[in-house]
């Protein structure tokens, strides 16, 4: 008589999987980069940010990608951003298109705006990069962050970004850094999505 | 203080060229601080103006205190020439 050790009940058993590929922990890091494991294995890469803490006040978390394994970062991109914000003292609240949008620029793209350096402040969120190894289409990305920004008193910010790298070249590395100063602490996990 | 990359979990010190490039990048960032602060202030100011836009429609008579409030919002950025001034601006009180 057979002994069953487990039974899969999930109706989503064929829905794919999320595979942790690498995890980086910041330690007063000027940059954080993944320069391997981004290839044609997965059609989507998910980057999860947990408690990213800026070393200095009022800085943006930014990113760029590479087609040469991380030797250089600066692909042409176009994107837009908007945010919803609400101050801890109920002083101001707004939803707005932000001025961090980029039109065919090669600088680092903002994905979280105005992080504060309070001891208990941080940003958490995600970035999805689609089909980076594709050689036919541009490379899309979407991100969303929840963060405590630098205002006095601080604001809760819900920050959205979406755009594309205007290239049909194979993206194989990604780098994150603050607009100025270091990433003092925090974790970035890279997953491959089947 | 030298800067460090975190590349796939490995700590790598910046080269001299990378240090110079990052110094320049950070200086440019600091130079834009006032513009960024004013932009953020205008976003909040515009949001507050929008809250009372409906009172300024042509089929409504705008009360004097509301006129004053909205004008003070429009004038909010006058004389703000430092980041500290922007961050410590006093908002006008919305009439009840």
Coordinates of C-alpha atoms in Angstrom, one line a residue:
Chain A
X1 CA 0.0 0.0 0.0
X2 CA 1.4 3.4 -1.0
X3 CA 2.2 6.1 1.5
X4 CA 1.5 9.6 0.3
X5 CA 3.7 12.2 1.9
X6 CA 2.1 15.2 0.3
X7 CA -0.8 16.1 -2.0
X8 CA -0.7 19.2 -4.2
X9 CA -4.0 21.0 -4.0
X10 CA -3.1 24.2 -5.7
X11 CA -5.0 25.0 -8.9
X12 CA -2.0 27.1 -9.8
X13 CA 0.4 24.2 -9.9
X14 CA 1.3 25.0 -13.5
X15 CA 1.5 28.7 -13.0
X16 CA 5.2 28.9 -13.0
X17 CA 7.6 29.7 -10.2
X18 CA 9.7 32.4 -8.7
X19 CA 13.4 31.4 -8.2
X20 CA 15.7 33.3 -5.9
X21 CA 18.9 33.8 -7.9
X22 CA 20.9 36.1 -5.7
X23 CA 20.6 38.3 -2.6
X24 CA 22.8 41.4 -1.9
X25 CA 23.1 43.1 1.4
X26 CA 24.1 46.7 1.5
X27 CA 26.9 47.8 3.9
X28 CA 27.6 51.5 3.2
X29 CA 27.6 50.5 -0.5
X30 CA 28.1 53.2 -3.2
X31 CA 26.6 50.8 -5.8
X32 CA 24.9 47.4 -5.7
X33 CA 25.2 45.3 -8.9
X34 CA 24.0 42.0 -10.3
X35 CA 26.4 41.1 -13.1
X36 CA 25.7 37.5 -13.6
X37 CA 22.6 35.3 -13.9
X38 CA 20.7 37.8 -16.0
X39 CA 20.3 35.9 -19.3
X40 CA 17.8 34.1 -21.5
X41 CA 16.8 31.6 -18.8
X42 CA 13.9 33.8 -17.6
X43 CA 11.5 36.1 -19.4
X44 CA 11.1 38.2 -16.3
X45 CA 13.4 39.2 -13.5
X46 CA 12.0 40.5 -10.2
X47 CA 14.1 42.6 -7.9
X48 CA 12.8 42.9 -4.3
X49 CA 14.0 45.7 -2.1
X50 CA 13.7 45.4 1.6
X51 CA 14.4 48.3 4.0
X52 CA 16.8 50.3 1.7
X53 CA 18.3 52.9 4.0
X54 CA 20.0 56.0 2.5
X55 CA 23.2 57.2 4.1
X56 CA 22.2 60.8 3.7
X57 CA 19.0 62.8 3.6
X58 CA 16.8 63.5 0.6
X59 CA 18.3 61.1 -2.0
X60 CA 16.7 59.1 -4.7
X61 CA 17.2 55.4 -5.3
X62 CA 18.2 54.9 -9.0
X63 CA 19.2 52.2 -11.4
X64 CA 20.7 51.5 -14.9
X65 CA 21.5 48.4 -16.9
X66 CA 24.4 47.1 -18.9
X67 CA 25.0 45.1 -22.1
X68 CA 28.6 44.4 -21.4
X69 CA 28.4 42.5 -18.1
X70 CA 28.6 45.6 -15.9
X71 CA 31.7 47.3 -17.5
X72 CA 29.5 50.3 -18.2
X73 CA 26.0 51.4 -17.4
X74 CA 24.1 54.0 -19.5
X75 CA 21.6 52.6 -21.9
X76 CA 19.1 55.0 -23.5
X77 CA 15.8 54.9 -21.6
X78 CA 12.4 56.7 -21.6
X79 CA 10.1 56.5 -18.6
X80 CA 7.6 58.3 -16.4
X81 CA 6.9 58.5 -12.7
X82 CA 4.1 59.5 -10.4
X83 CA 3.6 59.4 -6.7
X84 CA 1.0 59.7 -4.0
X85 CA 2.2 61.2 -0.7
X86 CA 0.8 61.9 2.7
X87 CA 2.6 63.6 5.6
X88 CA 2.7 62.1 9.1
X89 CA 1.1 65.2 10.6
X90 CA -1.7 65.1 8.0
X91 CA -0.2 68.4 6.8
X92 CA 0.0 67.8 3.1
X93 CA -1.1 65.0 0.8
X94 CA -1.1 64.9 -3.0
X95 CA -0.9 62.7 -6.0
X96 CA 1.3 64.0 -8.8
X97 CA 3.3 63.4 -11.9
X98 CA 6.9 63.8 -10.8
X99 CA 9.7 65.6 -12.5
X100 CA 12.0 62.6 -12.6
X101 CA 10.8 61.5 -16.0
X102 CA 13.3 60.7 -18.7
X103 CA 13.1 61.1 -22.5
X104 CA 15.8 59.1 -24.2
X105 CA 18.3 59.8 -21.5
X106 CA 21.3 57.7 -20.5
X107 CA 21.5 58.5 -16.8
X108 CA 20.3 56.4 -13.9
X109 CA 16.5 56.2 -13.6
X110 CA 14.8 57.2 -10.4
X111 CA 12.7 54.4 -8.8
X112 CA 12.2 55.9 -5.3
X113 CA 12.3 59.6 -4.6
X114 CA 13.6 61.6 -1.6
X115 CA 14.6 58.9 0.9
X116 CA 15.3 60.4 4.3
X117 CA 18.1 59.3 6.6
X118 CA 16.2 59.0 9.8
X119 CA 17.3 55.9 11.7
X120 CA 13.9 54.2 11.3
X121 CA 13.4 55.4 7.7
X122 CA 13.7 53.2 4.7
X123 CA 12.2 52.2 1.3
X124 CA 10.8 48.8 0.3
X125 CA 9.4 47.8 -3.1
X126 CA 10.1 46.0 -6.3
X127 CA 11.3 46.3 -9.9
X128 CA 10.3 44.0 -12.7
X129 CA 12.5 43.8 -15.8
X130 CA 11.0 42.0 -18.7
X131 CA 12.8 39.8 -21.2
X132 CA 16.3 41.4 -20.9
X133 CA 17.9 39.0 -23.3
X134 CA 15.4 39.6 -26.1
X135 CA 17.0 41.0 -29.3
X136 CA 13.8 42.1 -31.0
X137 CA 12.0 44.4 -28.7
X138 CA 12.9 47.2 -26.3
X139 CA 13.2 46.2 -22.6
X140 CA 10.3 47.3 -20.3
X141 CA 10.4 47.8 -16.6
X142 CA 7.9 48.6 -13.9
X143 CA 8.5 49.4 -10.2
X144 CA 6.6 50.5 -7.2
X145 CA 8.0 51.6 -3.8
X146 CA 6.7 52.5 -0.4
X147 CA 9.0 54.8 1.4
X148 CA 9.4 57.3 4.2
X149 CA 10.8 60.4 2.7
X150 CA 12.9 63.2 4.1
X151 CA 10.2 65.8 4.8
X152 CA 9.8 67.2 8.3
X153 CA 7.7 65.5 9.5
X154 CA 8.2 62.6 7.0
X155 CA 5.8 61.6 4.3
X156 CA 4.6 58.1 3.3
X157 CA 5.2 58.0 -0.4
X158 CA 3.8 55.5 -2.9
X159 CA 6.2 55.9 -5.9
X160 CA 5.5 54.4 -9.3
X161 CA 7.8 54.1 -12.3
X162 CA 7.5 52.5 -15.7
X163 CA 9.5 52.8 -18.9
X164 CA 11.8 51.0 -21.3
X165 CA 15.4 50.8 -22.3
X166 CA 15.4 51.7 -26.0
X167 CA 17.6 48.8 -27.1
X168 CA 17.4 45.5 -28.8
X169 CA 20.7 44.5 -27.3
X170 CA 21.0 41.8 -24.7
X171 CA 20.9 43.3 -21.1
X172 CA 23.1 41.2 -18.8
X173 CA 23.7 43.4 -15.7
X174 CA 21.9 45.9 -13.5
X175 CA 23.2 48.4 -11.0
X176 CA 21.5 50.3 -8.2
X177 CA 22.8 53.4 -6.4
X178 CA 21.6 56.5 -4.6
X179 CA 21.5 59.8 -6.5
X180 CA 24.3 60.9 -4.1
X181 CA 25.9 59.1 -1.1
X182 CA 25.7 55.5 -0.2
X183 CA 23.1 52.8 0.4
X184 CA 23.7 52.4 4.1
X185 CA 21.7 49.2 4.6
X186 CA 19.1 47.0 3.0
X187 CA 18.6 43.9 1.0
X188 CA 18.0 43.4 -2.7
X189 CA 16.9 40.0 -3.9
X190 CA 16.9 39.0 -7.6
X191 CA 14.4 36.4 -8.7
X192 CA 13.9 34.7 -12.0
X193 CA 10.2 34.3 -13.0
X194 CA 9.2 31.2 -15.0
Chain B
X1 CA 36.5 57.8 2.8
X2 CA 36.8 55.4 -0.2
X3 CA 33.7 54.2 -1.9
X4 CA 32.8 50.6 -2.5
X5 CA 30.8 48.7 -5.1
X6 CA 28.8 45.7 -4.0
X7 CA 29.1 43.4 -7.1
X8 CA 27.3 40.1 -6.7
X9 CA 28.0 40.4 -2.9
X10 CA 31.7 41.2 -3.3
X11 CA 33.0 44.5 -2.0
X12 CA 35.1 46.2 -4.6
X13 CA 36.8 49.6 -4.0
X14 CA 36.3 52.4 -6.5
X15 CA 39.1 53.2 -8.8
X16 CA 40.5 56.8 -8.8
X17 CA 38.6 57.5 -12.0
X18 CA 35.4 56.2 -10.5
X19 CA 35.9 58.4 -7.4
X20 CA 36.3 61.5 -9.5
X21 CA 33.3 60.7 -11.6
X22 CA 31.1 60.1 -8.5
X23 CA 32.4 63.3 -6.9
X24 CA 31.3 65.2 -9.9
X25 CA 27.9 63.4 -10.0
X26 CA 27.3 64.2 -6.3
X27 CA 28.3 67.9 -6.8
X28 CA 25.8 68.2 -9.6
X29 CA 23.2 66.7 -7.4
X30 CA 23.8 69.1 -4.6
X31 CA 23.7 72.0 -7.0
X32 CA 20.2 71.0 -8.0
X33 CA 18.9 70.9 -4.5
X34 CA 17.0 74.2 -4.6
X35 CA 15.3 73.4 -7.8
X36 CA 14.2 70.0 -6.5
X37 CA 12.8 71.5 -3.3
X38 CA 10.9 74.2 -5.2
X39 CA 9.4 71.6 -7.5
X40 CA 8.2 69.5 -4.6
X41 CA 6.7 72.6 -2.9
X42 CA 4.9 73.5 -6.1
X43 CA 3.4 70.0 -6.3
X44 CA 2.0 70.4 -2.8
X45 CA 0.9 74.0 -3.5
X46 CA -0.9 73.1 -6.7
X47 CA -2.7 70.3 -4.9
X48 CA -3.9 72.7 -2.3
X49 CA -5.1 75.1 -5.0
X50 CA -6.9 72.4 -6.8
X51 CA -8.8 71.6 -3.6
X52 CA -10.5 74.9 -3.8
X53 CA -10.7 75.3 -7.6
X54 CA -14.4 74.5 -7.6
X55 CA -15.1 77.6 -5.5
X56 CA -13.6 79.8 -8.2
X57 CA -15.9 78.7 -11.0
X58 CA -17.7 81.4 -12.9
X59 CA -21.1 80.6 -11.4
X60 CA -19.8 81.1 -7.8
X61 CA -18.8 84.2 -5.9
X62 CA -15.4 83.6 -4.2
X63 CA -15.4 84.8 -0.6
X64 CA -12.7 87.3 0.2
X65 CA -10.9 85.1 2.7
X66 CA -10.7 82.3 0.1
X67 CA -9.4 84.8 -2.5
X68 CA -6.7 85.8 0.0
X69 CA -5.9 82.1 0.8
X70 CA -5.5 81.2 -2.9
X71 CA -3.4 84.3 -3.6
X72 CA -1.1 83.4 -0.6
X73 CA -0.7 79.9 -2.1
X74 CA 0.3 81.4 -5.5
X75 CA 2.8 83.7 -3.7
X76 CA 4.2 81.0 -1.6
X77 CA 7.4 80.6 -3.6
X78 CA 8.3 84.3 -3.5
X79 CA 11.6 84.9 -1.9
X80 CA 12.5 81.3 -1.4
X81 CA 16.1 81.2 -2.4
X82 CA 17.5 78.5 -0.1
X83 CA 16.5 74.9 0.5
X84 CA 16.1 75.7 4.2
X85 CA 13.5 78.4 3.4
X86 CA 11.6 76.0 1.2
X87 CA 11.6 73.3 3.8
X88 CA 10.4 75.6 6.5
X89 CA 7.8 77.5 4.6
X90 CA 4.7 78.5 6.4
X91 CA 1.5 77.4 4.7
X92 CA -1.5 79.7 4.7
X93 CA -4.5 78.5 6.6
X94 CA -7.4 77.3 4.6
X95 CA -10.6 79.2 5.5
X96 CA -13.2 76.9 7.0

